[in-house]
Coordinates of C-alpha atoms and ligand atoms in Angstrom, one line a residue:
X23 CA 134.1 73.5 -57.5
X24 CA 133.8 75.7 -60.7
X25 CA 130.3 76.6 -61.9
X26 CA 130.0 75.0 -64.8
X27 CA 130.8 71.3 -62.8
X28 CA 128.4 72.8 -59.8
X29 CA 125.8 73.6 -62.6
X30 CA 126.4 69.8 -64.1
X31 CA 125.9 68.4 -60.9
X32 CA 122.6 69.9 -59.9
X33 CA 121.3 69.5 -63.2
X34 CA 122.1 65.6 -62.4
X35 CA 120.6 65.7 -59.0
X36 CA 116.9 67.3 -60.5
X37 CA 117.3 64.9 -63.2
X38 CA 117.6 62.3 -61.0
X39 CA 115.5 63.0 -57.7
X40 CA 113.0 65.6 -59.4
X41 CA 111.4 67.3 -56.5
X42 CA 113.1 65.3 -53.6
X43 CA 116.2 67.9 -54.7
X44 CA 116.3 71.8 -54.4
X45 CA 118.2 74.4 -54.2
X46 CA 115.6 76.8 -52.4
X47 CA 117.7 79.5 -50.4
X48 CA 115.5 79.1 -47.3
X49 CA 115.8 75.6 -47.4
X50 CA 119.2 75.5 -47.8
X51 CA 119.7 78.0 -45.2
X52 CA 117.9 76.4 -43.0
X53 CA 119.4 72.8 -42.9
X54 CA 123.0 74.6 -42.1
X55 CA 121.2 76.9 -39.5
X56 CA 123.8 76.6 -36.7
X57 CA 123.2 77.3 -33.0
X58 CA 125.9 79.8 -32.3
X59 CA 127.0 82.8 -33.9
X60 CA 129.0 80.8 -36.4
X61 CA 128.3 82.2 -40.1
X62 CA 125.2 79.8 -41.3
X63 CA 126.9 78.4 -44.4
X64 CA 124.2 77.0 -46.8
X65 CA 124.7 73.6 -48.9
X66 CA 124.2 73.9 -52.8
X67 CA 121.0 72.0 -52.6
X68 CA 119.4 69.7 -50.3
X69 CA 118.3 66.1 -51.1
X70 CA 115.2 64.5 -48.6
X71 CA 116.4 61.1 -49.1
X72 CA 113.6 58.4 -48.8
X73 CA 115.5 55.3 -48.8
X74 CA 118.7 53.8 -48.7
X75 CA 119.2 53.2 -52.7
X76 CA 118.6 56.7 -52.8
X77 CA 121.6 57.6 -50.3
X78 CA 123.8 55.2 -52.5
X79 CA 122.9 57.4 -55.6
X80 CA 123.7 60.5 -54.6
X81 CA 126.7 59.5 -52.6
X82 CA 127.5 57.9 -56.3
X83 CA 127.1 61.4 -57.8
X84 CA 129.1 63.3 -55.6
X85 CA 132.0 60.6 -55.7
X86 CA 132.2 61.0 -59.4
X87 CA 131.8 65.1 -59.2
X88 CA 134.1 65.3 -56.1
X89 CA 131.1 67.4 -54.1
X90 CA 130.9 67.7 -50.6
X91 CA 128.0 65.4 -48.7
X92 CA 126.7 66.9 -45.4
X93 CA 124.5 63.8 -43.9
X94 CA 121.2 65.6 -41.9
X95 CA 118.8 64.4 -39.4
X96 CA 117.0 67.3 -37.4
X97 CA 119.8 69.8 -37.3
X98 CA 119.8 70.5 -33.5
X99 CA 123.8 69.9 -33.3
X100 CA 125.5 72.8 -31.5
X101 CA 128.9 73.2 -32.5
X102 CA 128.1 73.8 -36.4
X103 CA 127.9 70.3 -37.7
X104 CA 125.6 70.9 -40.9
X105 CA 127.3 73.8 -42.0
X106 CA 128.6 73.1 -45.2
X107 CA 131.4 75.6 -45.7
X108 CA 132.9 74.4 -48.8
X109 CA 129.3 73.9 -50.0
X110 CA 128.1 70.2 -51.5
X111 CA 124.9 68.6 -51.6
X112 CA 122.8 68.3 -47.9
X113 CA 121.3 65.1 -47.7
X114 CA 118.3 65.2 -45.4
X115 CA 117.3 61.9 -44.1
X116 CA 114.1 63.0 -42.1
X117 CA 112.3 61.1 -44.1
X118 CA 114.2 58.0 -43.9
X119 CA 111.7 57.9 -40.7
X120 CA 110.6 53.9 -40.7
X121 CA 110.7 51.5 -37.3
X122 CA 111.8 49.0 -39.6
X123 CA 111.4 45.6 -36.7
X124 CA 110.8 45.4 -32.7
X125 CA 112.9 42.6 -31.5
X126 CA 110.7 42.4 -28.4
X127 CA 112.3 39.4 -27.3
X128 CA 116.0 41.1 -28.0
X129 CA 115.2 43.9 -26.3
X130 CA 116.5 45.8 -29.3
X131 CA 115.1 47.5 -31.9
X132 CA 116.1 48.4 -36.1
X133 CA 115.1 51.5 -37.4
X134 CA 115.8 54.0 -40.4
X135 CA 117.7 57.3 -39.2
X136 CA 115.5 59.7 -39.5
X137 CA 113.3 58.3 -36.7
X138 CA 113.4 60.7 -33.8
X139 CA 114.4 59.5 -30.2
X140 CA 110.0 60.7 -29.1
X141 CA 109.0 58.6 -32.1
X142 CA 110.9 55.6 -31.2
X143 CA 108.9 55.6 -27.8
X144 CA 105.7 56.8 -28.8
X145 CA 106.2 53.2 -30.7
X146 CA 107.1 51.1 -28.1
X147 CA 104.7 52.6 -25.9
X148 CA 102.7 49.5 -25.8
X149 CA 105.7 47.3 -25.7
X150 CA 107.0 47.8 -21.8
X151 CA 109.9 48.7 -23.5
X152 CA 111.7 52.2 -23.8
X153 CA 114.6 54.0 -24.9
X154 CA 116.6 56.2 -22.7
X155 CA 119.0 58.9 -24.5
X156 CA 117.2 62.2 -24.2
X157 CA 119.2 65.0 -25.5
X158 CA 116.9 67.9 -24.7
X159 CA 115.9 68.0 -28.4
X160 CA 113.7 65.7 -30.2
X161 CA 116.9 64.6 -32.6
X162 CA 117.1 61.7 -34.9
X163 CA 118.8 58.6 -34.2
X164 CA 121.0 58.7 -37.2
X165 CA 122.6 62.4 -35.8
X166 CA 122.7 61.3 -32.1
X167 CA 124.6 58.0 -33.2
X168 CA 127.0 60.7 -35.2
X169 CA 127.2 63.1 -32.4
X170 CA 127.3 60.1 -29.5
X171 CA 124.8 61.9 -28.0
X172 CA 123.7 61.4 -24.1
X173 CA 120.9 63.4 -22.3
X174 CA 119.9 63.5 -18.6
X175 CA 119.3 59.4 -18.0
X176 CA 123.1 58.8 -19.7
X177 CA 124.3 58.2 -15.8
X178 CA 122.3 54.9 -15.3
X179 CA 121.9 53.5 -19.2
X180 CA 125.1 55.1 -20.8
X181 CA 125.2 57.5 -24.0
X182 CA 124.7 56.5 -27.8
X183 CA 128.3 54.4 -27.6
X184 CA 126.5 52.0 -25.5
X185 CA 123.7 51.1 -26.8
X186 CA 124.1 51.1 -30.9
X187 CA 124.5 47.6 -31.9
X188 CA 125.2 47.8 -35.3
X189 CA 125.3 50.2 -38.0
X190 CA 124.4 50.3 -41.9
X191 CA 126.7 53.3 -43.5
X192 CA 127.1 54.6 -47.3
X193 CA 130.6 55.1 -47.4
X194 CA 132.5 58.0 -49.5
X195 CA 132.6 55.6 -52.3
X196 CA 129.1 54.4 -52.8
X197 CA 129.9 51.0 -50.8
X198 CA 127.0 50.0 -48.5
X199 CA 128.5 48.1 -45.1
X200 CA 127.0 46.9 -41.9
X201 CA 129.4 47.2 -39.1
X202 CA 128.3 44.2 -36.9
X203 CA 125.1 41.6 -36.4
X204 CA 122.7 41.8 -34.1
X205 CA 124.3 39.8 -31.2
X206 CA 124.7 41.7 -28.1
X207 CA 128.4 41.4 -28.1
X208 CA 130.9 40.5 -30.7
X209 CA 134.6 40.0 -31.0
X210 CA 134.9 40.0 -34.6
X211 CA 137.3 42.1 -36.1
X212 CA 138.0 45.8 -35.3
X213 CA 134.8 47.2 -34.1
X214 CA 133.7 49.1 -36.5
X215 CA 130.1 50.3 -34.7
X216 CA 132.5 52.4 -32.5
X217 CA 134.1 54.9 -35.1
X218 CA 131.1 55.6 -37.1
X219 CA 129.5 56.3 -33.1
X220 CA 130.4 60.2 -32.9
X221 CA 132.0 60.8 -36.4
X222 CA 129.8 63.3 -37.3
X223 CA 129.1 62.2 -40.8
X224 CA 132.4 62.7 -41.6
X225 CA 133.1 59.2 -42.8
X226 CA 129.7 57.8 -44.3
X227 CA 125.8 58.3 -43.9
X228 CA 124.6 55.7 -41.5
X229 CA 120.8 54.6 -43.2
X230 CA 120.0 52.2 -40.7
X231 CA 120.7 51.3 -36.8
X232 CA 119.6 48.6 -34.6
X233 CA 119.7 49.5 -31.0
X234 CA 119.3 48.3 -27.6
X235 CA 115.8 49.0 -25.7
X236 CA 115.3 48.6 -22.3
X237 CA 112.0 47.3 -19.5
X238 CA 110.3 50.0 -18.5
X239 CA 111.1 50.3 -14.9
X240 CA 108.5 48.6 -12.1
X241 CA 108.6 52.1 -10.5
X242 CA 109.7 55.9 -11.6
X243 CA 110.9 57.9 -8.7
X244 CA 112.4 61.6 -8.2
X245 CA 112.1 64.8 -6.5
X246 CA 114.4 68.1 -6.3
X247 CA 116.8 69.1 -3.8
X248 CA 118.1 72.9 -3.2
X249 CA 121.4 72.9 -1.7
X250 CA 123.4 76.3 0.0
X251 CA 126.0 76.8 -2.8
X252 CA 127.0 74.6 -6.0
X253 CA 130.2 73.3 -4.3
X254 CA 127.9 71.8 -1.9
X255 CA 125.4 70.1 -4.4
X256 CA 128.4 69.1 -6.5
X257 CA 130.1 67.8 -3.5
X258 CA 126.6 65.4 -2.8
X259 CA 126.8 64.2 -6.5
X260 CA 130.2 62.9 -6.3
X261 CA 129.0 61.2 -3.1
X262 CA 126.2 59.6 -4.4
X263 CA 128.0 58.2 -7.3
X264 CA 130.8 57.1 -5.2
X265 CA 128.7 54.9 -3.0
X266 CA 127.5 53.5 -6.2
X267 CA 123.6 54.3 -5.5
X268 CA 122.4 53.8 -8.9
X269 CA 120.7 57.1 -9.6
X270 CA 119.1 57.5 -13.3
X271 CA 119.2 61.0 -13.8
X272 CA 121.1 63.4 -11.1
X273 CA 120.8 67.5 -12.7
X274 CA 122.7 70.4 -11.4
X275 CA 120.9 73.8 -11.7
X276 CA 122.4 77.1 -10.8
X277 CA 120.4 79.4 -9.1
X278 CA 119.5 81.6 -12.3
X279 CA 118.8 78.5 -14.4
X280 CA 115.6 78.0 -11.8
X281 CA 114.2 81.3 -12.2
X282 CA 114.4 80.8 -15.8
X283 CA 112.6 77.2 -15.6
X284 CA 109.8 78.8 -12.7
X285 CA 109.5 81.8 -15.6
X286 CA 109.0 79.5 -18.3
X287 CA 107.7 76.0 -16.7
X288 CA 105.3 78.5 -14.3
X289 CA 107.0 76.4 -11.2
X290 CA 108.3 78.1 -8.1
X291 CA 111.4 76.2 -6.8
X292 CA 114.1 78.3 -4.0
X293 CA 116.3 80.2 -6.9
X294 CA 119.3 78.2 -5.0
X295 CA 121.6 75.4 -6.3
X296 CA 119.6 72.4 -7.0
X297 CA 119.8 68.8 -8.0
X298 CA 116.9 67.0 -9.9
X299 CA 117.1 63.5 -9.2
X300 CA 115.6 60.3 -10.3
X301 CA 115.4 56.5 -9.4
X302 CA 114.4 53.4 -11.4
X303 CA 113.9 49.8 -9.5
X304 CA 111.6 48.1 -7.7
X305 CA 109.4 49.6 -4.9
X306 CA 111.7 49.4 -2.0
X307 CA 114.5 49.7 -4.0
X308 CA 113.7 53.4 -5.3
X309 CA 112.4 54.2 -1.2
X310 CA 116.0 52.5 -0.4
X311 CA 117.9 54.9 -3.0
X312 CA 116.0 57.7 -2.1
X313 CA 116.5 57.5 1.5
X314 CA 120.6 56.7 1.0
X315 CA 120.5 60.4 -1.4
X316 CA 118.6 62.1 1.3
X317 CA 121.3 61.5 4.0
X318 CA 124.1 62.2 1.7
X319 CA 122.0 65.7 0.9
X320 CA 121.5 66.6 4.6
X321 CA 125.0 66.2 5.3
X322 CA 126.1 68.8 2.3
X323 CA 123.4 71.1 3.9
X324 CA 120.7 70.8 1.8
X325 CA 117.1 71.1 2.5
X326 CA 115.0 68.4 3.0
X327 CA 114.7 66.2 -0.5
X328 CA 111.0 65.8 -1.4
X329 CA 110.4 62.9 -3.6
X330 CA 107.6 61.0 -5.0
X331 CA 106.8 58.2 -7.7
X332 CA 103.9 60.4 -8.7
X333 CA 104.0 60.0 -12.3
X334 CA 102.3 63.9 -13.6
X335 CA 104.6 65.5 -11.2
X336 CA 107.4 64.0 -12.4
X337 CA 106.6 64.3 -15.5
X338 CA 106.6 68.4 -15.1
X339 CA 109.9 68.4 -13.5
X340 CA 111.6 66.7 -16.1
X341 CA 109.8 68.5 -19.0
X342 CA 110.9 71.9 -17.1
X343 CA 114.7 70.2 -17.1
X344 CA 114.5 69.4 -20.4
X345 CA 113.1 73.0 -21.7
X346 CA 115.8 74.4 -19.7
X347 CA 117.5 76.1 -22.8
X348 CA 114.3 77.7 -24.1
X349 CA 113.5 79.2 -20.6
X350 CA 117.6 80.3 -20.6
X351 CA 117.1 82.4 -23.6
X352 CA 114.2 84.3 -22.0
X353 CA 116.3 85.7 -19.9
X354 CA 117.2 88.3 -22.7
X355 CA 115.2 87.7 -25.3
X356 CA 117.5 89.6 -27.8
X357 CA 120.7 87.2 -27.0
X358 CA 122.0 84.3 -28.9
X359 CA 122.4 81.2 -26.2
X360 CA 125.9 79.2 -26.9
X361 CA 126.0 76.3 -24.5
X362 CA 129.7 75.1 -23.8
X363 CA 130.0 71.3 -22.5
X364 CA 132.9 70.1 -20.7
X365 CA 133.2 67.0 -18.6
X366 CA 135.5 65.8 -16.1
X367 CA 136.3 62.5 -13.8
X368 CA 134.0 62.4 -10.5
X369 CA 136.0 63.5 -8.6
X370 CA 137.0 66.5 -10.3
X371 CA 133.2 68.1 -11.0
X372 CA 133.4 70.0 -7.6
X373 CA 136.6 72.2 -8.3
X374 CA 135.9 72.0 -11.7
X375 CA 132.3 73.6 -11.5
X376 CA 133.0 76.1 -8.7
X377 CA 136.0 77.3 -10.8
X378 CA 133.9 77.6 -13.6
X379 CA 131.2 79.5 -11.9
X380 CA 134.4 82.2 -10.0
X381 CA 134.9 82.6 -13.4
X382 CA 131.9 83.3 -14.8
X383 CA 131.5 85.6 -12.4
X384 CA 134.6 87.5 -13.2
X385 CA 133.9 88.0 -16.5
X386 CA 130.2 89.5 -15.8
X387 CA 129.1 87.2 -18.6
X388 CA 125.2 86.6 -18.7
X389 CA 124.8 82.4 -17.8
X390 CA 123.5 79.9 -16.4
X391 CA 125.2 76.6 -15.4
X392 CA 123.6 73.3 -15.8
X393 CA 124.8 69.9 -16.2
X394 CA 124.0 66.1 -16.7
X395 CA 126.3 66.1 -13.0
X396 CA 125.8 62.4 -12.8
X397 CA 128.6 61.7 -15.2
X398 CA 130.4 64.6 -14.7
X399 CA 129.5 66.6 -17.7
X400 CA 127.9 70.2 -17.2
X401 CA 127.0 73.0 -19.6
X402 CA 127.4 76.8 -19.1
X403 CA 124.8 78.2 -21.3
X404 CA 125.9 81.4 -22.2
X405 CA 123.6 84.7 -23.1
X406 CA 125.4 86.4 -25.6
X407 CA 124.6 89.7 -27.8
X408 CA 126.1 88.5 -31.1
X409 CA 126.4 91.9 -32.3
X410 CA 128.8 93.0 -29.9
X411 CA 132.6 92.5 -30.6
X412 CA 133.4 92.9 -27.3
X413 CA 131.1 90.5 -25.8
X414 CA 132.0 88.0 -28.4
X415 CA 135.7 88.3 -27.7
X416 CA 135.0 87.9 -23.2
X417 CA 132.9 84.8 -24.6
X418 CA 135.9 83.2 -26.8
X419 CA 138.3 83.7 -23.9
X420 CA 136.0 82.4 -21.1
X421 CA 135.3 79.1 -23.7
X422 CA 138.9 78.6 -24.1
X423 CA 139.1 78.8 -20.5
X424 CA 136.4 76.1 -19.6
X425 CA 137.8 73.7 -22.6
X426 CA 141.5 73.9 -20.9
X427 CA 140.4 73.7 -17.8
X428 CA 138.2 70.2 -18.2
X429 CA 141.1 68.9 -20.0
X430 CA 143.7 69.8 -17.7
X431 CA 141.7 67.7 -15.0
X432 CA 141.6 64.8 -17.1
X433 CA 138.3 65.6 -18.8
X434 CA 136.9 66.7 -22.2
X435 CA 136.2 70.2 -24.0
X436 CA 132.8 67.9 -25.2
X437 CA 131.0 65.3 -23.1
X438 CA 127.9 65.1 -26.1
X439 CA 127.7 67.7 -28.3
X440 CA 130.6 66.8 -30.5
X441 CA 133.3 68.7 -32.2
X442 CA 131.9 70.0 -35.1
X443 CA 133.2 73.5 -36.5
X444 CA 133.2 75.1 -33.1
X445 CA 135.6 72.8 -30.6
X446 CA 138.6 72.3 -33.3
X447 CA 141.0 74.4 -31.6
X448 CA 140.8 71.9 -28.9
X449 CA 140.7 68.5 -30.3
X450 CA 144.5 68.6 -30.0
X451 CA 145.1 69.6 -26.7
X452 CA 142.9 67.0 -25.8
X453 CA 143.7 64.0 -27.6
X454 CA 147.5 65.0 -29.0
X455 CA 149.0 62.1 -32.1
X456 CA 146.1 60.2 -31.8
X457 CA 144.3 63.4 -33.9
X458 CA 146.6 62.3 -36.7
X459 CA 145.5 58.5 -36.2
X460 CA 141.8 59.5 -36.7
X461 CA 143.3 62.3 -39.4
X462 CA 144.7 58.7 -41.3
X463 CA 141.2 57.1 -40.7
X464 CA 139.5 59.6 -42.5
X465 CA 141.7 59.7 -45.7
X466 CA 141.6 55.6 -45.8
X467 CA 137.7 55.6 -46.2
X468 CA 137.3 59.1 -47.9
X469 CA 140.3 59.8 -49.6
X470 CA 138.8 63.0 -51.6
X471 CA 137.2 64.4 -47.8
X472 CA 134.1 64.2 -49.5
X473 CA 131.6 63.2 -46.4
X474 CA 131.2 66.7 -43.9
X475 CA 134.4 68.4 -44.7
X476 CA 136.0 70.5 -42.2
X477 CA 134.4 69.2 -39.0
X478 CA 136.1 67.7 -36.2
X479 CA 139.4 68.7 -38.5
X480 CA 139.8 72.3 -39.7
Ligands
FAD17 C1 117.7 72.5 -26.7 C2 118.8 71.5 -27.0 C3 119.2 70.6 -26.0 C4 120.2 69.6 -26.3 N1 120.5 68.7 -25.3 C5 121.4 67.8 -25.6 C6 121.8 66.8 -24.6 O1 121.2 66.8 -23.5 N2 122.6 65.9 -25.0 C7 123.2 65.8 -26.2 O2 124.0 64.9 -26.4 N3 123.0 66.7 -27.1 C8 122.1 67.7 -26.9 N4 121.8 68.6 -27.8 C9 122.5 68.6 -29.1 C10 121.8 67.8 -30.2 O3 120.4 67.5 -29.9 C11 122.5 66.5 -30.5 O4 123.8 66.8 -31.0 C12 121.8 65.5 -31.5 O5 122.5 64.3 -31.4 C13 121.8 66.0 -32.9 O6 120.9 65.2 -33.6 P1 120.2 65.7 -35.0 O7 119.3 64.7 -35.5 O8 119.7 67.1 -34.8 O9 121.5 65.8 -35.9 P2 122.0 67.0 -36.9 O10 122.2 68.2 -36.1 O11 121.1 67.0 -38.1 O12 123.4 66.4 -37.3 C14 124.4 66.2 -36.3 C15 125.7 65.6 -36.9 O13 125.4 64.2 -37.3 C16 125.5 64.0 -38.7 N5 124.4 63.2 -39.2 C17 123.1 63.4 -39.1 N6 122.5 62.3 -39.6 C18 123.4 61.4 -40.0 C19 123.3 60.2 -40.7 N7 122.2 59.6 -40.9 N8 124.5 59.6 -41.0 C20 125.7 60.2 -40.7 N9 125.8 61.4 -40.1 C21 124.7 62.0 -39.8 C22 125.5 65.4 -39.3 O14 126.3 65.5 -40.5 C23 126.1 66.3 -38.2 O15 127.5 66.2 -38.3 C24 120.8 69.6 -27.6 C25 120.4 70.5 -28.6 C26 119.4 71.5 -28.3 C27 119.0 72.4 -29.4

């Protein structure tokens, strides 16, 4: 864009927002702040939308100056989503942060995007009711919808894709559409829910959801389980799953990822390979699952699985699990962490972990391995001095590596964090012609590649 149209355009947007707009450098610098050694690539100004008519506006603006729009929430994406490397305006819809109605009787729930997944159930505390996906950071709904985000209870209640009934999106244009009602299925028309689900802003700004909640379970159950090697724990997951115990949350951790989470979560588990497992039901039907896991554990080697329903306990696991990347980074302080995510069949997570980990190992990179196992998606969360070329380059290679190898079993280069900037290369090799299907998607609804340029597609 040239400067005088740039200079036009902001003038518009602190005519028209005041001080909802700026174009402070930290600010900006900030809300592209990246989680990888990926250049942080600031917007030209930053707009905290408040309400949906305020989305339409700027959306309006941008259409008629032709200026990038990268949609925001909390910025915890990994792969470079809110980069804006063409520049454009950042819309930040944090404060778009309303519960808007409770359909207790639904079991669903419609809320404004900026709500984050801890403030959704810190409001239906009182309710009996919950939601599930837990990525490890306290993200907004809006950006997990766009990322189809999961987290560690994804094996039992699914990922984003499954429970989003129906969306509200500003498209490129300034049009304002909901993609479905509020029925808990629907055949009408194509489904339209599905391809905002994981676009990654790249083909409107989603300004309202309504999702599905779920009971709170009659009883919480879990414990931890060490096993001899990885193949071995892997080996008991793909067990477990294939006698169709209905586990909620089944965690690999490599050895090095526990002494991380004892350093940080001041626990001391056995540094060995270990599954954290959980169990929602009924009374005797958590005793039953845990007793059917316990067998299949014993027979892989493991040592004896200690479980409780104790709720504090469990609570301290899972908070340990879920500050598992913090406690990674301690592990030298002075790194940058990249966390790859590939995910494979069942029945491929054995070979496919235990490759990853001979590899690893080969390239003497710094990392731990952890993984949402259940559904056969691990990460390898990589230590990495950004300043060294050489390092960098051993990290690139060892990337590509894990990306072909997930896909060459069947699987993905991203279970849940998205393509983004980071996993282009691979979007291809993946997913071949139908790239140029989505590639004729995104020119139908935003024909000047106005919403999140250059993510997903270089
Ligand atoms: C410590 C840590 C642990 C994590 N663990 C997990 C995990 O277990 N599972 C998992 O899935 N992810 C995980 N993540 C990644 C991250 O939390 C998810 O990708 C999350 O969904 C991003 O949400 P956000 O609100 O931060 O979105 P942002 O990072 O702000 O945005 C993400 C993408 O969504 C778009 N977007 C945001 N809001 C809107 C909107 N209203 N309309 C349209 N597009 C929008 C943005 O343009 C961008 O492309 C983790 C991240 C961290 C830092």
């Amino acid at each position: 864009m040239e400067s005088s149209t740039k200079s036009a355009l902001i003038n518009t947007f602190q005519q028209q927002f005041g001080d909802k707009f700026t174009t402070n450098l930290t600010l900006r610098t900030q809300h592209a702040h990246t989680q990888t050694w990926l250049p942080n690539q600031p917007a030209d100004g930053v707009l905290f939308a408040e309400n949906k008519q305020m989305v339409i506006d700027a959306v309006n603006i941008c259409h008629e100056y032709r200026c990038p729009l990268i949609p925001f929430g909390t910025g915890s994406s990994l792969e470079g989503q809110v980069n804006a490397p063409q520049g454009g305006i950042c819309i930040d819809t944090s404060r778009m942060d309303q519960i808007i109605t409770i359909h207790q009787d639904d079991l669903a729930v419609t809320l404004q995007p900026g709500v984050t997944r801890e403030a959704l159930n810190t409001a239906l505390r009182h309710t009996g009711l919950f939601f599930p996906i837990d990525p490890g950071a306290n993200a907004s709904l809006g950006g997990m919808a766009s990322t189809r985000a999961s987290g560690t209870n994804a094996v039992l209640y699914g990922t984003m894709k499954d429970v989003v009934l129906n969306l509200e999106v500003v498209l490129a244009d300034g049009r304002l559409i909901r993609t479905a009602s509020r029925a808990k299925k629907s055949a009408a028309g194509y489904d339209l829910t599905h391809l905002f689900i994981g676009s990654e802003g790249t083909l409107g700004i989603i300004t309202e959801l309504t999702l599905k909640v779920f009971a709170r379970p009659e009883q919480v159950a879990g414990g931890v389980c060490a096993f001899p090697s990885i193949l071995d724990a892997c080996n008991a997951v793909i067990m477990t799953i294939q006698s169709g115990i209905p586990v909620s949350r089944l965690e690999l951790l490599d050895p090095l990822q526990i002494r991380a989470c004892n350093q940080y979560s001041k626990l001391a588990m056995p540094e060995k390979p270990t599954l954290f497992v959980e169990f929602h039901g009924s009374a005797t039907h958590v005793k039953q699952q845990a007793e059917q896991f316990a067998a299949i554990a014993e027979e892989q080697g493991a040592e004896p699985f200690q479980w409780s329903s104790d709720e504090s306990a469990l609570k301290q696991l899972w908070k340990a699990r879920h500050n598992a990347y913090f406690a990674t980074q301690l592990l030298r302080p002075q790194a940058q962490a990249y966390v790859s995510d590939a995910c494979v069949p069942i029945s491929r997570l054995a070979e496919c972990v235990e490759q990853t980990r001979l590899d690893l190992e080969e390239s003497q990179l710094i990392a731990t391995i952890v993984g949402h196992v259940g559904d056969g998606n691990f990460h390898v969360c990589l230590m990495v001095d950004p300043k060294d070329a050489h390092e960098i380059e051993c990290v690139e290679a060892f990337l590509a590596r894990i990306s072909e190898r997930a896909i060459s079993m069947e699987g993905t280069c991203t279970g849940e964090h998205g393509i983004g900037q980071g996993k282009q290369a691979y979007l291809r090799k993946e997913l071949g012609e139908a790239v140029d299907v989505m590639l004729s998607i995104k020119q139908a609804l935003d024909p000047y590649n106005l919403m999140n340029p250059a993510k997903i597609f270089s």
